[in-house]
Amino acid sequence: MKSDLDALMAQKNFDALLVFGNAENNPPMTYLTGGGHVSAATLIKKRGETAVLFCNDMERDEAGKSGLTVRLYGEYPWQEMLKEANGDTALMSALRLRRMFKDMEISGRVGLYGFSDVSSLFAVLSHFERLTPEVELVGETRENSIFMLAMETKDADEVARIRRMGRITTEVVGLTAAYLKEREVRADEVVLKENGSPLTIGDLKEKINLWLAERGATPSEGYILAIGKDAGVPHSQGNPVDEVKLGQTIVFDIYPQENGGGYFYDFTRTWSLGYATPETQKLYDQVKNAYERVIENLDMNAKFKDYQALTCNIFEKDGHPTVRTEKAPLQGYVHSLGHGLGLNIHERPWSGLTAADDNLLKPGVVFTIEPGLYYPEQGMGFRIEDSYWMSAEGKIELLAEYPYDFVLEMKNWKK
Amino acid sequence: MKSDLDALMAQKNFDALLVFGNAENNPPMTYLTGGGHVSAATLIKKRGETAVLFCNDMERDEAGKSGLTVRLYGEYPWQEMLKEANGDTALMSALRLRRMFKDMEISGRVGLYGFSDVSSLFAVLSHFERLTPEVELVGETRENSIFMLAMETKDADEVARIRRMGRITTEVVGLTAAYLKEREVRADEVVLKENGSPLTIGDLKEKINLWLAERGATPSEGYILAIGKDAGVPHSQGNPVDEVKLGQTIVFDIYPQENGGGYFYDFTRTWSLGYATPETQKLYDQVKNAYERVIENLDMNAKFKDYQALTCNIFEKDGHPTVRTEKAPLQGYVHSLGHGLGLNIHERPWSGLTAADDNLLKPGVVFTIEPGLYYPEQGMGFRIEDSYWMSAEGKIELLAEYPYDFVLEMKNWKK
């Protein structure tokens, strides 16, 4: 949680954190500011102190909504500094950054973060490092950065925002299912749209994107709506020109985000329209069974990867290859069980078999459970995914309910 | 244009360019790859050679669409390198980058670009610089970076894409005007929505966002739809709770982008619903006059800032303060005349009075013309903006036509 940042800074021996970029679509900055229309900001947090948000003068009001200490770039006369920098704007920005650090009396190890333009920042920081030898800038790899560690556990407000995205997600999934069930079906089992031409994956995605936009949610780039062979490839987004047909598995993995780069939800259902073949029904039931057994066994403070091992056990007993029995399997159970979820679609805790032991189902984590089976050569794939929250009391809450029907009955079609 | 990159590299003494990040929502990478779902890629372009796009193995097909030479991270065995790096993933990435440079036989000055996670990249590049002293990484400030210089002139395909966004933009502006004209009006001149409650700026923005989404365009963050006092502040986005009223100036500045971070269009109209006051009509006519005189006088290869001077002349004669008569005016003509437009909403050529002399209306530039007048204390603001293209033959093409009516007649209201 945000309140852990000072303790984490002490553990990592950071004297300050330095975050660059916009308040939106920039997880570390969004996390500390709450988002909003503040652009090209510089946030500096000294250990044990409230963060200071430096921004352009005309964004003062917007920055004020963050509740942080707001200071304006205008306090540092750019004309004067540009002269000192002989017209070099990167050097000018470095001189200004140095003054900010002096004003805040910061030296020592400073963690560097943000999603930003690399080129100009590199130019500025090269000057800054030369001018400010008393500061050591430190970059961190994403997996275990201080923000990943802090973000791993959520406060009540964050959980409420994820829950709200869950409600929107399941509403849109419900609309999608209802739309599919109403469709007419051609003799060759191709599903038709209103005008009588075949319904494609692309048509469906257009509708889904609109339903999300109407609800203030951003459709994530490349979300998955895949049928047939594509459904058997976990990362295939599906082919927009693929026609929707009865009796084929459709994997629908949707992870919308609050507009402006806020919190995600993550959800998957697998459907077969009209009917299931005995083979697909059998595999779907195995995925459902694995999902249920994992959920029944979730315990507070357990290692997340232990459930990955449990899932491998279950699928191996059912006769499938898994990531434990093969190095990089292309069929069977080919991925990890889940991941943490927040301002990043993938964050701590991690569930892979080789994940570090400190990836626990701690109180406050929000995480996905998403077992699946994939047989691309047979043109089928299956995944069930929901997002859960581990409360302070160890209660495990499903953040948005949605039925687990595999076969969607078509209103205008009978076998 | 892209074809200028090698010459620009020679001018800037760059032996190679290094671009990090996703193919989408990342102007330099989008520019070179054409976009698409390629994530966390590394693009290296050696002077005089086709760019090489390194990506994850499973994104090989998507990367292939770029037409660049595609190579896979998988060529470099990460297990072996991770061992060499003692488990430090940042060092491993630096070792891999070093191998890529060796394979491509690159040394010397290398320009660094992309929109990316700063923290992990800084960690990787710190190692890389230490390991690879024969390479000097160089960051550039945005205004005159090699990409800004190359992007300044557009090829036919780029112009077609901007023109298409112009068509979508003006369609949505037309829908907005039609919707406004149909509304009922309360006795106090407040405009009402279908359910009889006051229509707000927020209501309108919701509709506009949906109309854009339906057409495959992304509504830009914080576009401007401002009424009354907010209309008098050039950068105010407008207040979502403001009610729409007759006889007030509404500044509607909309700059949608192709989905996935592609090309922008930029457009502004100013409206007054039902009627105009004599004062607002007079100022609108002055802005329209300034706009027309600038357009009449545009010449191939002229300095863009000369038209900023012309606009100041015109507005000063009309008795307004301008950015030339005052240092940072809050009323009158308070901004620059326009800017280049492409994968960035603001790019070269620049039109400010102090812009460098090489910001010319060269063949191939796409640029906005957007004179305006602002009087926030009197609750009014005016701007007219269109986007133009200077063809190779010096023909100046308006990229999307739309009427310049100031007063929108309300169907169900008479004075």
PDB file of C-alpha atoms in Angstrom, chain A residues 98-360:
ATOM      1  CA  ARG A  98      19.230  20.445  -9.422  1.00  0.00           C
ATOM      2  CA  ARG A  99      17.659  23.510  -7.808  1.00  0.00           C
ATOM      3  CA  MET A 100      14.599  21.465  -6.843  1.00  0.00           C
ATOM      4  CA  PHE A 101      16.844  18.889  -5.157  1.00  0.00           C
ATOM      5  CA  LYS A 102      18.785  21.628  -3.347  1.00  0.00           C
ATOM      6  CA  ASP A 103      15.558  23.279  -2.179  1.00  0.00           C
ATOM      7  CA  MET A 104      14.345  19.962  -0.810  1.00  0.00           C
ATOM      8  CA  GLU A 105      17.791  19.181   0.633  1.00  0.00           C
ATOM      9  CA  ILE A 106      18.036  15.809  -1.077  1.00  0.00           C
ATOM     10  CA  SER A 107      21.198  13.819  -1.633  1.00  0.00           C
ATOM     11  CA  GLY A 108      22.038  10.128  -1.712  1.00  0.00           C
ATOM     12  CA  ARG A 109      20.296   7.286  -3.532  1.00  0.00           C
ATOM     13  CA  VAL A 110      17.276   8.369  -5.549  1.00  0.00           C
ATOM     14  CA  GLY A 111      14.981   5.884  -7.329  1.00  0.00           C
ATOM     15  CA  LEU A 112      13.900   6.974 -10.812  1.00  0.00           C
ATOM     16  CA  TYR A 113      10.442   6.148 -12.272  1.00  0.00           C
ATOM     17  CA  GLY A 114       7.745   7.055 -14.750  1.00  0.00           C
ATOM     18  CA  PHE A 115       6.575   6.416 -18.272  1.00  0.00           C
ATOM     19  CA  SER A 116       7.989   9.167 -20.402  1.00  0.00           C
ATOM     20  CA  ASP A 117       9.893  10.311 -23.477  1.00  0.00           C
ATOM     21  CA  VAL A 118      13.234   8.572 -23.110  1.00  0.00           C
ATOM     22  CA  SER A 119      15.280  10.825 -25.368  1.00  0.00           C
ATOM     23  CA  SER A 120      14.791  14.202 -23.726  1.00  0.00           C
ATOM     24  CA  LEU A 121      14.907  12.665 -20.255  1.00  0.00           C
ATOM     25  CA  PHE A 122      18.194  10.936 -21.004  1.00  0.00           C
ATOM     26  CA  ALA A 123      19.606  14.271 -22.194  1.00  0.00           C
ATOM     27  CA  VAL A 124      18.452  16.029 -19.012  1.00  0.00           C
ATOM     28  CA  LEU A 125      19.618  13.304 -16.635  1.00  0.00           C
ATOM     29  CA  SER A 126      23.049  13.058 -18.254  1.00  0.00           C
ATOM     30  CA  HIS A 127      23.552  16.735 -17.411  1.00  0.00           C
ATOM     31  CA  PHE A 128      21.969  16.314 -13.975  1.00  0.00           C
ATOM     32  CA  GLU A 129      24.262  13.429 -12.987  1.00  0.00           C
ATOM     33  CA  ARG A 130      27.321  15.432 -13.987  1.00  0.00           C
ATOM     34  CA  LEU A 131      26.113  18.550 -12.129  1.00  0.00           C
ATOM     35  CA  THR A 132      24.911  16.738  -9.020  1.00  0.00           C
ATOM     36  CA  PRO A 133      27.476  14.174  -7.901  1.00  0.00           C
ATOM     37  CA  GLU A 134      25.910  14.047  -4.431  1.00  0.00           C
ATOM     38  CA  VAL A 135      22.881  12.272  -5.948  1.00  0.00           C
ATOM     39  CA  GLU A 136      22.992   8.711  -7.281  1.00  0.00           C
ATOM     40  CA  LEU A 137      20.073   8.011  -9.632  1.00  0.00           C
ATOM     41  CA  VAL A 138      18.953   4.378  -9.565  1.00  0.00           C
ATOM     42  CA  GLY A 139      16.706   2.586 -12.057  1.00  0.00           C
ATOM     43  CA  GLU A 140      14.878  -0.571 -11.023  1.00  0.00           C
ATOM     44  CA  THR A 141      13.666  -3.517 -13.058  1.00  0.00           C
ATOM     45  CA  ARG A 142       9.932  -3.624 -13.101  1.00  0.00           C
ATOM     46  CA  GLU A 143       9.184  -6.975 -11.396  1.00  0.00           C
ATOM     47  CA  ASN A 144      10.378  -5.962  -7.944  1.00  0.00           C
ATOM     48  CA  SER A 145      10.544  -2.185  -8.119  1.00  0.00           C
ATOM     49  CA  ILE A 146       9.433  -0.208  -5.094  1.00  0.00           C
ATOM     50  CA  PHE A 147       6.156   0.637  -6.830  1.00  0.00           C
ATOM     51  CA  MET A 148       5.433  -3.017  -7.635  1.00  0.00           C
ATOM     52  CA  LEU A 149       6.048  -3.829  -3.970  1.00  0.00           C
ATOM     53  CA  ALA A 150       3.869  -1.003  -2.654  1.00  0.00           C
ATOM     54  CA  MET A 151       1.101  -1.579  -5.198  1.00  0.00           C
ATOM     55  CA  GLU A 152       0.970  -5.290  -4.332  1.00  0.00           C
ATOM     56  CA  THR A 153      -1.502  -4.677  -1.508  1.00  0.00           C
ATOM     57  CA  LYS A 154      -4.538  -2.455  -2.048  1.00  0.00           C
ATOM     58  CA  ASP A 155      -6.462  -0.137   0.248  1.00  0.00           C
ATOM     59  CA  ALA A 156     -10.269  -0.052   0.397  1.00  0.00           C
ATOM     60  CA  ASP A 157     -10.552   2.722  -2.189  1.00  0.00           C
ATOM     61  CA  GLU A 158      -8.442   0.831  -4.712  1.00  0.00           C
ATOM     62  CA  VAL A 159     -10.458  -2.350  -4.186  1.00  0.00           C
ATOM     63  CA  ALA A 160     -13.678  -0.367  -4.693  1.00  0.00           C
ATOM     64  CA  ARG A 161     -12.367   0.973  -8.002  1.00  0.00           C
ATOM     65  CA  ILE A 162     -11.373  -2.498  -9.216  1.00  0.00           C
ATOM     66  CA  ARG A 163     -14.755  -3.855  -8.094  1.00  0.00           C
ATOM     67  CA  ARG A 164     -16.483  -1.115 -10.095  1.00  0.00           C
ATOM     68  CA  MET A 165     -14.479  -2.074 -13.199  1.00  0.00           C
ATOM     69  CA  GLY A 166     -15.523  -5.678 -12.509  1.00  0.00           C
ATOM     70  CA  ARG A 167     -19.170  -4.641 -12.582  1.00  0.00           C
ATOM     71  CA  ILE A 168     -18.675  -2.830 -15.905  1.00  0.00           C
ATOM     72  CA  THR A 169     -16.744  -5.783 -17.332  1.00  0.00           C
ATOM     73  CA  THR A 170     -19.383  -8.354 -16.436  1.00  0.00           C
ATOM     74  CA  GLU A 171     -22.164  -6.063 -17.704  1.00  0.00           C
ATOM     75  CA  VAL A 172     -20.431  -5.875 -21.085  1.00  0.00           C
ATOM     76  CA  VAL A 173     -19.784  -9.632 -21.116  1.00  0.00           C
ATOM     77  CA  GLY A 174     -23.497 -10.110 -20.378  1.00  0.00           C
ATOM     78  CA  LEU A 175     -24.450  -7.836 -23.276  1.00  0.00           C
ATOM     79  CA  THR A 176     -22.118  -9.795 -25.543  1.00  0.00           C
ATOM     80  CA  ALA A 177     -23.645 -13.131 -24.534  1.00  0.00           C
ATOM     81  CA  ALA A 178     -27.193 -11.777 -24.956  1.00  0.00           C
ATOM     82  CA  TYR A 179     -26.346 -10.398 -28.403  1.00  0.00           C
ATOM     83  CA  LEU A 180     -24.873 -13.728 -29.500  1.00  0.00           C
ATOM     84  CA  LYS A 181     -27.850 -15.761 -28.272  1.00  0.00           C
ATOM     85  CA  GLU A 182     -30.312 -13.604 -30.271  1.00  0.00           C
ATOM     86  CA  ARG A 183     -28.582 -14.163 -33.597  1.00  0.00           C
ATOM     87  CA  GLU A 184     -29.920 -16.161 -36.531  1.00  0.00           C
ATOM     88  CA  VAL A 185     -27.855 -19.143 -37.677  1.00  0.00           C
ATOM     89  CA  ARG A 186     -27.185 -20.250 -41.252  1.00  0.00           C
ATOM     90  CA  ALA A 187     -27.522 -23.905 -42.307  1.00  0.00           C
ATOM     91  CA  ASP A 188     -23.732 -24.306 -42.116  1.00  0.00           C
ATOM     92  CA  GLU A 189     -23.852 -23.139 -38.458  1.00  0.00           C
ATOM     93  CA  VAL A 190     -22.366 -19.717 -39.218  1.00  0.00           C
ATOM     94  CA  VAL A 191     -23.853 -17.052 -36.930  1.00  0.00           C
ATOM     95  CA  LEU A 192     -25.383 -14.081 -38.786  1.00  0.00           C
ATOM     96  CA  LYS A 193     -25.627 -10.427 -37.951  1.00  0.00           C
ATOM     97  CA  GLU A 194     -28.734  -8.267 -38.371  1.00  0.00           C
ATOM     98  CA  ASN A 195     -28.185  -7.756 -42.107  1.00  0.00           C
ATOM     99  CA  GLY A 196     -27.860 -11.495 -42.788  1.00  0.00           C
ATOM    100  CA  SER A 197     -24.112 -11.555 -43.405  1.00  0.00           C
ATOM    101  CA  PRO A 198     -21.764 -13.627 -41.216  1.00  0.00           C
ATOM    102  CA  LEU A 199     -20.921 -12.188 -37.809  1.00  0.00           C
ATOM    103  CA  THR A 200     -17.168 -11.813 -37.394  1.00  0.00           C
ATOM    104  CA  ILE A 201     -14.897 -11.478 -34.388  1.00  0.00           C
ATOM    105  CA  GLY A 202     -14.185  -7.932 -35.616  1.00  0.00           C
ATOM    106  CA  ASP A 203     -17.911  -7.068 -35.584  1.00  0.00           C
ATOM    107  CA  LEU A 204     -18.208  -8.303 -32.018  1.00  0.00           C
ATOM    108  CA  LYS A 205     -15.130  -6.367 -30.875  1.00  0.00           C
ATOM    109  CA  GLU A 206     -16.582  -3.155 -32.317  1.00  0.00           C
ATOM    110  CA  LYS A 207     -19.713  -3.622 -30.225  1.00  0.00           C
ATOM    111  CA  ILE A 208     -17.756  -4.499 -27.108  1.00  0.00           C
ATOM    112  CA  ASN A 209     -15.550  -1.411 -27.486  1.00  0.00           C
ATOM    113  CA  LEU A 210     -18.630   0.795 -27.714  1.00  0.00           C
ATOM    114  CA  TRP A 211     -20.313  -0.814 -24.710  1.00  0.00           C
ATOM    115  CA  LEU A 212     -17.140  -0.223 -22.713  1.00  0.00           C
ATOM    116  CA  ALA A 213     -16.813   3.387 -23.916  1.00  0.00           C
ATOM    117  CA  GLU A 214     -20.432   4.066 -22.917  1.00  0.00           C
ATOM    118  CA  ARG A 215     -19.503   3.014 -19.387  1.00  0.00           C
ATOM    119  CA  GLY A 216     -16.367   5.140 -19.128  1.00  0.00           C
ATOM    120  CA  ALA A 217     -13.963   2.223 -19.530  1.00  0.00           C
ATOM    121  CA  THR A 218     -11.065   1.962 -21.967  1.00  0.00           C
ATOM    122  CA  PRO A 219     -10.905  -1.273 -23.967  1.00  0.00           C
ATOM    123  CA  SER A 220      -7.393  -2.588 -23.463  1.00  0.00           C
ATOM    124  CA  GLU A 221      -5.234  -2.889 -26.516  1.00  0.00           C
ATOM    125  CA  GLY A 222      -5.280  -6.336 -27.979  1.00  0.00           C
ATOM    126  CA  TYR A 223      -7.763  -7.992 -25.633  1.00  0.00           C
ATOM    127  CA  ILE A 224      -8.637 -11.501 -26.586  1.00  0.00           C
ATOM    128  CA  LEU A 225     -11.729 -12.689 -28.414  1.00  0.00           C
ATOM    129  CA  ALA A 226     -10.600 -15.783 -30.245  1.00  0.00           C
ATOM    130  CA  ILE A 227     -12.444 -18.674 -31.859  1.00  0.00           C
ATOM    131  CA  GLY A 228     -11.302 -22.095 -33.081  1.00  0.00           C
ATOM    132  CA  LYS A 229      -7.579 -22.443 -33.610  1.00  0.00           C
ATOM    133  CA  ASP A 230      -6.859 -18.955 -32.279  1.00  0.00           C
ATOM    134  CA  ALA A 231      -8.691 -19.880 -29.070  1.00  0.00           C
ATOM    135  CA  GLY A 232      -6.026 -22.563 -28.656  1.00  0.00           C
ATOM    136  CA  VAL A 233      -3.201 -19.980 -28.592  1.00  0.00           C
ATOM    137  CA  PRO A 234      -3.291 -18.198 -25.215  1.00  0.00           C
ATOM    138  CA  HIS A 235      -1.967 -14.848 -26.484  1.00  0.00           C
ATOM    139  CA  SER A 236      -3.732 -14.737 -29.828  1.00  0.00           C
ATOM    140  CA  GLN A 237      -6.108 -11.784 -29.876  1.00  0.00           C
ATOM    141  CA  GLY A 238      -8.261 -13.537 -32.424  1.00  0.00           C
ATOM    142  CA  ASN A 239      -8.580 -12.706 -36.091  1.00  0.00           C
ATOM    143  CA  PRO A 240     -11.068  -9.896 -36.876  1.00  0.00           C
ATOM    144  CA  VAL A 241     -12.245 -11.605 -40.068  1.00  0.00           C
ATOM    145  CA  ASP A 242     -12.945 -14.978 -38.410  1.00  0.00           C
ATOM    146  CA  GLU A 243     -16.621 -15.882 -38.615  1.00  0.00           C
ATOM    147  CA  VAL A 244     -18.478 -16.895 -35.473  1.00  0.00           C
ATOM    148  CA  LYS A 245     -19.748 -20.482 -35.726  1.00  0.00           C
ATOM    149  CA  LEU A 246     -21.669 -22.863 -33.517  1.00  0.00           C
ATOM    150  CA  GLY A 247     -19.913 -25.610 -31.573  1.00  0.00           C
ATOM    151  CA  GLN A 248     -16.469 -23.938 -31.526  1.00  0.00           C
ATOM    152  CA  THR A 249     -14.725 -22.715 -28.396  1.00  0.00           C
ATOM    153  CA  ILE A 250     -14.632 -18.929 -28.022  1.00  0.00           C
ATOM    154  CA  VAL A 251     -12.146 -17.575 -25.479  1.00  0.00           C
ATOM    155  CA  PHE A 252     -13.187 -14.087 -24.346  1.00  0.00           C
ATOM    156  CA  ASP A 253     -10.484 -12.505 -22.151  1.00  0.00           C
ATOM    157  CA  ILE A 254     -11.332  -8.889 -21.418  1.00  0.00           C
ATOM    158  CA  TYR A 255      -9.368  -6.500 -19.187  1.00  0.00           C
ATOM    159  CA  PRO A 256     -10.804  -2.984 -19.375  1.00  0.00           C
ATOM    160  CA  GLN A 257      -9.204  -0.058 -17.610  1.00  0.00           C
ATOM    161  CA  GLU A 258     -10.617   3.083 -16.044  1.00  0.00           C
ATOM    162  CA  ASN A 259     -10.292   5.927 -18.545  1.00  0.00           C
ATOM    163  CA  GLY A 260      -7.052   7.862 -18.176  1.00  0.00           C
ATOM    164  CA  GLY A 261      -4.947   4.877 -17.198  1.00  0.00           C
ATOM    165  CA  GLY A 262      -6.584   3.850 -13.931  1.00  0.00           C
ATOM    166  CA  TYR A 263      -7.393   0.447 -12.434  1.00  0.00           C
ATOM    167  CA  PHE A 264      -7.940  -2.688 -14.503  1.00  0.00           C
ATOM    168  CA  TYR A 265     -10.258  -5.631 -14.151  1.00  0.00           C
ATOM    169  CA  ASP A 266      -9.357  -9.003 -15.659  1.00  0.00           C
ATOM    170  CA  PHE A 267     -11.873 -11.634 -16.667  1.00  0.00           C
ATOM    171  CA  THR A 268     -12.201 -14.608 -19.029  1.00  0.00           C
ATOM    172  CA  ARG A 269     -15.011 -16.912 -20.066  1.00  0.00           C
ATOM    173  CA  THR A 270     -15.025 -19.651 -22.661  1.00  0.00           C
ATOM    174  CA  TRP A 271     -18.178 -20.249 -24.656  1.00  0.00           C
ATOM    175  CA  SER A 272     -19.457 -22.661 -27.249  1.00  0.00           C
ATOM    176  CA  LEU A 273     -22.533 -21.418 -29.132  1.00  0.00           C
ATOM    177  CA  GLY A 274     -25.518 -23.737 -29.602  1.00  0.00           C
ATOM    178  CA  TYR A 275     -23.850 -26.950 -28.517  1.00  0.00           C
ATOM    179  CA  ALA A 276     -20.584 -28.459 -27.331  1.00  0.00           C
ATOM    180  CA  THR A 277     -18.859 -31.497 -28.776  1.00  0.00           C
ATOM    181  CA  PRO A 278     -18.225 -34.290 -26.224  1.00  0.00           C
ATOM    182  CA  GLU A 279     -14.507 -33.478 -26.432  1.00  0.00           C
ATOM    183  CA  THR A 280     -14.859 -29.734 -25.743  1.00  0.00           C
ATOM    184  CA  GLN A 281     -17.376 -30.365 -22.956  1.00  0.00           C
ATOM    185  CA  LYS A 282     -14.930 -32.767 -21.293  1.00  0.00           C
ATOM    186  CA  LEU A 283     -12.020 -30.312 -21.421  1.00  0.00           C
ATOM    187  CA  TYR A 284     -14.198 -27.411 -20.290  1.00  0.00           C
ATOM    188  CA  ASP A 285     -15.309 -29.459 -17.284  1.00  0.00           C
ATOM    189  CA  GLN A 286     -11.663 -30.197 -16.454  1.00  0.00           C
ATOM    190  CA  VAL A 287     -10.787 -26.478 -16.512  1.00  0.00           C
ATOM    191  CA  LYS A 288     -13.854 -25.702 -14.402  1.00  0.00           C
ATOM    192  CA  ASN A 289     -12.852 -28.412 -11.940  1.00  0.00           C
ATOM    193  CA  ALA A 290      -9.284 -27.086 -11.680  1.00  0.00           C
ATOM    194  CA  TYR A 291     -10.633 -23.550 -11.180  1.00  0.00           C
ATOM    195  CA  GLU A 292     -12.946 -24.695  -8.390  1.00  0.00           C
ATOM    196  CA  ARG A 293     -10.323 -26.743  -6.601  1.00  0.00           C
ATOM    197  CA  VAL A 294      -7.896 -23.819  -6.610  1.00  0.00           C
ATOM    198  CA  ILE A 295     -10.541 -21.435  -5.245  1.00  0.00           C
ATOM    199  CA  GLU A 296     -11.538 -23.891  -2.471  1.00  0.00           C
ATOM    200  CA  ASN A 297      -7.926 -24.148  -1.367  1.00  0.00           C
ATOM    201  CA  LEU A 298      -6.887 -20.476  -1.365  1.00  0.00           C
ATOM    202  CA  ASP A 299      -5.412 -19.476   1.971  1.00  0.00           C
ATOM    203  CA  MET A 300      -4.208 -16.183   3.343  1.00  0.00           C
ATOM    204  CA  ASN A 301      -0.416 -15.827   3.227  1.00  0.00           C
ATOM    205  CA  ALA A 302       0.047 -18.966   1.132  1.00  0.00           C
ATOM    206  CA  LYS A 303       2.622 -18.865  -1.640  1.00  0.00           C
ATOM    207  CA  PHE A 304       0.852 -18.048  -4.907  1.00  0.00           C
ATOM    208  CA  LYS A 305       3.064 -20.508  -6.808  1.00  0.00           C
ATOM    209  CA  ASP A 306       1.825 -23.387  -4.629  1.00  0.00           C
ATOM    210  CA  TYR A 307      -1.502 -23.070  -6.472  1.00  0.00           C
ATOM    211  CA  GLN A 308       0.318 -23.167  -9.770  1.00  0.00           C
ATOM    212  CA  ALA A 309       1.763 -26.497  -8.604  1.00  0.00           C
ATOM    213  CA  LEU A 310      -1.717 -27.652  -7.526  1.00  0.00           C
ATOM    214  CA  THR A 311      -3.095 -26.742 -10.963  1.00  0.00           C
ATOM    215  CA  CYS A 312      -0.292 -28.673 -12.666  1.00  0.00           C
ATOM    216  CA  ASN A 313      -1.103 -31.675 -10.446  1.00  0.00           C
ATOM    217  CA  ILE A 314      -4.752 -31.561 -11.449  1.00  0.00           C
ATOM    218  CA  PHE A 315      -4.144 -31.151 -15.189  1.00  0.00           C
ATOM    219  CA  GLU A 316      -1.378 -33.759 -15.234  1.00  0.00           C
ATOM    220  CA  LYS A 317      -3.725 -36.280 -13.580  1.00  0.00           C
ATOM    221  CA  ASP A 318      -6.202 -35.472 -16.372  1.00  0.00           C
ATOM    222  CA  GLY A 319      -3.464 -36.439 -18.831  1.00  0.00           C
ATOM    223  CA  HIS A 320      -2.365 -33.020 -20.094  1.00  0.00           C
ATOM    224  CA  PRO A 321       1.137 -31.697 -20.639  1.00  0.00           C
ATOM    225  CA  THR A 322       1.880 -28.712 -18.363  1.00  0.00           C
ATOM    226  CA  VAL A 323       4.588 -26.077 -17.884  1.00  0.00           C
ATOM    227  CA  ARG A 324       5.997 -28.425 -15.253  1.00  0.00           C
ATOM    228  CA  THR A 325       6.261 -31.511 -17.451  1.00  0.00           C
ATOM    229  CA  GLU A 326       7.568 -29.677 -20.530  1.00  0.00           C
ATOM    230  CA  LYS A 327       9.867 -26.728 -21.060  1.00  0.00           C
ATOM    231  CA  ALA A 328       7.717 -24.602 -23.349  1.00  0.00           C
ATOM    232  CA  PRO A 329       4.593 -26.618 -24.135  1.00  0.00           C
ATOM    233  CA  LEU A 330       2.415 -25.532 -27.051  1.00  0.00           C
ATOM    234  CA  GLN A 331      -0.549 -27.548 -25.816  1.00  0.00           C
ATOM    235  CA  GLY A 332      -2.093 -28.488 -22.504  1.00  0.00           C
ATOM    236  CA  TYR A 333      -1.628 -26.090 -19.576  1.00  0.00           C
ATOM    237  CA  VAL A 334       0.879 -23.623 -20.965  1.00  0.00           C
ATOM    238  CA  HIS A 335       0.905 -20.546 -18.694  1.00  0.00           C
ATOM    239  CA  SER A 336       0.831 -19.392 -15.085  1.00  0.00           C
ATOM    240  CA  LEU A 337      -2.207 -19.541 -12.858  1.00  0.00           C
ATOM    241  CA  GLY A 338      -2.640 -15.824 -12.311  1.00  0.00           C
ATOM    242  CA  HIS A 339      -1.112 -12.495 -11.347  1.00  0.00           C
ATOM    243  CA  GLY A 340      -1.690  -9.420  -9.246  1.00  0.00           C
ATOM    244  CA  LEU A 341      -3.888  -6.714 -10.759  1.00  0.00           C
ATOM    245  CA  GLY A 342      -4.164  -2.969 -10.235  1.00  0.00           C
ATOM    246  CA  LEU A 343      -2.909   0.066 -12.157  1.00  0.00           C
ATOM    247  CA  ASN A 344      -0.911  -2.506 -14.138  1.00  0.00           C
ATOM    248  CA  ILE A 345      -2.659  -5.419 -15.767  1.00  0.00           C
ATOM    249  CA  HIS A 346       0.163  -7.652 -14.551  1.00  0.00           C
ATOM    250  CA  GLU A 347       1.773  -6.916 -11.210  1.00  0.00           C
ATOM    251  CA  ARG A 348       2.813  -8.631  -8.004  1.00  0.00           C
ATOM    252  CA  PRO A 349       2.133 -11.204  -6.657  1.00  0.00           C
ATOM    253  CA  TRP A 350       3.484 -13.491  -9.395  1.00  0.00           C
ATOM    254  CA  SER A 351       2.390 -17.140  -9.546  1.00  0.00           C
ATOM    255  CA  GLY A 352       4.956 -18.799 -11.854  1.00  0.00           C
ATOM    256  CA  LEU A 353       6.643 -21.986 -10.613  1.00  0.00           C
ATOM    257  CA  THR A 354       9.918 -20.066 -10.303  1.00  0.00           C
ATOM    258  CA  ALA A 355       8.398 -16.954  -8.649  1.00  0.00           C
ATOM    259  CA  ALA A 356      10.224 -15.748  -5.531  1.00  0.00           C
ATOM    260  CA  ASP A 357       8.919 -17.088  -2.215  1.00  0.00           C
ATOM    261  CA  ASP A 358       7.699 -13.647  -1.136  1.00  0.00           C
ATOM    262  CA  ASN A 359       4.846 -13.660  -3.676  1.00  0.00           C
ATOM    263  CA  LEU A 360       2.182 -14.466  -1.104  1.00  0.00           C
TER     264      LEU A 360
END
